[in-house]
PDB file of C-alpha atoms in Angstrom:
ATOM      1  CA  MET O   1     -86.676 -41.542-109.027  1.00 53.00           C
ATOM      2  CA  ASP O   2     -89.538 -43.220-107.230  1.00 62.00           C
ATOM      3  CA  ASP O   3     -89.667 -41.094-104.208  1.00 74.00           C
ATOM      4  CA  HIS O   4     -93.124 -39.407-102.920  1.00 89.00           C
ATOM      5  CA  LYS O   5     -94.456 -37.408-100.948  1.00 91.00           C
ATOM      6  CA  VAL O   6     -96.620 -37.023 -98.115  1.00 92.00           C
ATOM      7  CA  LYS O   7     -98.142 -34.987 -95.394  1.00 92.00           C
ATOM      8  CA  ALA O   8     -97.874 -35.898 -91.969  1.00 93.00           C
ATOM      9  CA  VAL O   9     -98.079 -34.682 -88.106  1.00 94.00           C
ATOM     10  CA  VAL O  10     -95.359 -34.743 -85.450  1.00 94.00           C
ATOM     11  CA  ASP O  11     -97.466 -37.438 -82.219  1.00 94.00           C
ATOM     12  CA  ARG O  12     -94.100 -37.217 -80.656  1.00 94.00           C
ATOM     13  CA  ILE O  13     -90.698 -36.253 -79.556  1.00 92.00           C
ATOM     14  CA  GLU O  14     -88.883 -39.731 -77.983  1.00 91.00           C
ATOM     15  CA  ASP O  15     -84.817 -40.250 -77.027  1.00 87.00           C
ATOM     16  CA  ARG O  16     -83.029 -39.057 -80.357  1.00 91.00           C
ATOM     17  CA  TYR O  17     -86.469 -39.348 -83.110  1.00 93.00           C
ATOM     18  CA  VAL O  18     -89.405 -38.269 -84.485  1.00 93.00           C
ATOM     19  CA  VAL O  19     -92.684 -40.365 -84.192  1.00 94.00           C
ATOM     20  CA  LEU O  20     -94.501 -39.145 -87.383  1.00 94.00           C
ATOM     21  CA  LEU O  21     -98.158 -40.386 -88.242  1.00 94.00           C
ATOM     22  CA  MET O  22     -98.618 -40.433 -91.633  1.00 91.00           C
ATOM     23  CA  GLY O  23    -101.292 -41.510 -93.766  1.00 82.00           C
ATOM     24  CA  GLU O  24    -104.845 -43.036 -93.225  1.00 82.00           C
ATOM     25  CA  GLU O  25    -103.466 -45.488 -91.613  1.00 83.00           C
ATOM     26  CA  GLU O  26    -101.552 -43.473 -89.020  1.00 84.00           C
ATOM     27  CA  LYS O  27     -98.511 -45.392 -89.463  1.00 89.00           C
ATOM     28  CA  GLU O  28     -95.426 -44.522 -87.271  1.00 92.00           C
ATOM     29  CA  PRO O  29     -91.912 -43.869 -89.202  1.00 92.00           C
ATOM     30  CA  HIS O  30     -89.617 -42.887 -86.245  1.00 93.00           C
ATOM     31  CA  VAL O  31     -86.724 -40.408 -88.427  1.00 91.00           C
ATOM     32  CA  PRO O  32     -83.545 -39.454 -86.507  1.00 91.00           C
ATOM     33  CA  LEU O  33     -83.433 -36.375 -85.351  1.00 89.00           C
ATOM     34  CA  GLU O  34     -79.939 -35.728 -87.297  1.00 85.00           C
ATOM     35  CA  GLN O  35     -82.962 -35.832 -90.101  1.00 82.00           C
ATOM     36  CA  VAL O  36     -85.330 -32.894 -88.635  1.00 85.00           C
ATOM     37  CA  PRO O  37     -85.331 -29.213 -89.480  1.00 79.00           C
ATOM     38  CA  GLY O  38     -84.803 -26.987 -86.984  1.00 81.00           C
ATOM     39  CA  GLU O  39     -86.940 -27.507 -84.340  1.00 83.00           C
ATOM     40  CA  LEU O  40     -89.881 -29.758 -84.533  1.00 87.00           C
ATOM     41  CA  GLN O  41     -93.299 -29.826 -82.013  1.00 88.00           C
ATOM     42  CA  GLU O  42     -95.424 -32.681 -81.247  1.00 91.00           C
ATOM     43  CA  GLY O  43     -98.846 -30.946 -82.869  1.00 91.00           C
ATOM     44  CA  GLU O  44     -96.390 -29.950 -85.691  1.00 93.00           C
ATOM     45  CA  TRP O  45     -97.180 -31.034 -89.674  1.00 93.00           C
ATOM     46  CA  VAL O  46     -94.575 -32.265 -92.176  1.00 93.00           C
ATOM     47  CA  ILE O  47     -94.517 -32.739 -95.789  1.00 92.00           C
ATOM     48  CA  ALA O  48     -92.094 -36.557 -95.683  1.00 91.00           C
ATOM     49  CA  THR O  49     -90.185 -37.490 -98.835  1.00 91.00           C
ATOM     50  CA  LEU O  50     -90.503 -41.073 -98.827  1.00 90.00           C
ATOM     51  CA  SER O  51     -88.981 -43.711-100.757  1.00 89.00           C
ATOM     52  CA  ALA O  52     -89.910 -46.595-102.916  1.00 87.00           C
ATOM     53  CA  GLN O  53     -89.848 -48.538-100.045  1.00 87.00           C
ATOM     54  CA  GLN O  54     -91.876 -46.208 -97.744  1.00 86.00           C
ATOM     55  CA  GLU O  55     -88.881 -45.031 -96.019  1.00 87.00           C
ATOM     56  CA  VAL O  56     -88.489 -41.184 -94.503  1.00 88.00           C
ATOM     57  CA  ILE O  57     -85.970 -39.393 -96.855  1.00 88.00           C
ATOM     58  CA  SER O  58     -86.679 -36.019 -94.939  1.00 87.00           C
ATOM     59  CA  LEU O  59     -88.646 -33.831 -94.002  1.00 90.00           C
ATOM     60  CA  LYS O  60     -90.157 -30.243 -94.250  1.00 90.00           C
ATOM     61  CA  THR O  61     -92.047 -28.361 -91.904  1.00 90.00           C
ATOM     62  CA  ASP O  62     -95.588 -27.809 -93.718  1.00 90.00           C
ATOM     63  CA  LYS O  63     -96.403 -24.057 -91.701  1.00 88.00           C
ATOM     64  CA  GLU O  64     -99.380 -23.622 -93.976  1.00 89.00           C
ATOM     65  CA  GLU O  65    -100.981 -26.341 -92.423  1.00 87.00           C
ATOM     66  CA  THR O  66     -99.952 -26.571 -88.961  1.00 83.00           C
ATOM     67  CA  GLU O  67    -101.414 -22.823 -88.511  1.00 86.00           C
ATOM     68  CA  LYS O  68    -104.516 -24.487 -90.530  1.00 89.00           C
ATOM     69  CA  ILE O  69    -105.262 -27.209 -88.455  1.00 86.00           C
ATOM     70  CA  GLY O  70    -104.306 -25.273 -85.544  1.00 83.00           C
ATOM     71  CA  THR O  71    -107.491 -22.109 -86.212  1.00 87.00           C
ATOM     72  CA  ARG O  72    -109.887 -25.486 -86.893  1.00 87.00           C
ATOM     73  CA  ILE O  73    -108.956 -26.994 -83.494  1.00 87.00           C
ATOM     74  CA  GLN O  74    -109.300 -23.281 -82.130  1.00 86.00           C
ATOM     75  CA  GLU O  75    -112.239 -23.101 -83.454  1.00 87.00           C
ATOM     76  CA  LYS O  76    -113.645 -26.221 -82.452  1.00 88.00           C
ATOM     77  CA  ALA O  77    -113.094 -25.509 -78.629  1.00 88.00           C
ATOM     78  CA  LYS O  78    -114.592 -22.140 -78.736  1.00 87.00           C
ATOM     79  CA  HIS O  79    -117.643 -23.425 -79.694  1.00 85.00           C
ATOM     80  CA  LEU O  80    -117.326 -25.927 -77.407  1.00 86.00           C
ATOM     81  CA  LYS O  81    -116.349 -23.424 -75.049  1.00 84.00           C
ATOM     82  CA  GLN O  82    -119.434 -21.500 -75.569  1.00 82.00           C
ATOM     83  CA  ARG O  83    -122.029 -24.631 -75.479  1.00 79.00           C
ATOM     84  CA  MET O  84    -120.889 -25.401 -72.114  1.00 77.00           C
ATOM     85  CA  ALA O  85    -121.166 -22.177 -71.048  1.00 73.00           C
ATOM     86  CA  SER O  86    -125.211 -22.035 -72.297  1.00 66.00           C
ATOM     87  CA  ARG O  87    -126.003 -25.318 -70.652  1.00 65.00           C
ATOM     88  CA  PHE O  88    -125.183 -23.890 -66.908  1.00 61.00           C
ATOM     89  CA  LYS O  89    -126.227 -20.559 -67.382  1.00 59.00           C
ATOM     90  CA  LYS O  90    -130.132 -19.695 -65.651  1.00 52.00           C
TER      91      LYS O  90
END
C-alpha cells in the first residue's frame, strides 16, 4: 500500500467541503464533508491519509497538535499584550 500520512490544518469550511492547508507548499485540497470525522472547525489540526496520487483518503483529528498550537498562540498573544502595555505606561 502506498498510502502515507501528513499533518494538515483546517483552513476553512465552504459549501460541502473542508479546505486544508497541507505541507510546506500549503497545498489546498478540498475534502468532501462526508469524509470528515465529526465536526471540524477552522484552525483545527488533522492527520490526512493520502493515496499514491496525493489525494486525501481519510482524515483523523489531531487533538494533541491542535492543543499544542493553541497554547503556543495564547502564549504569544499574552506576551505581545504585555509588551504593548509596557510601552504605554508612564
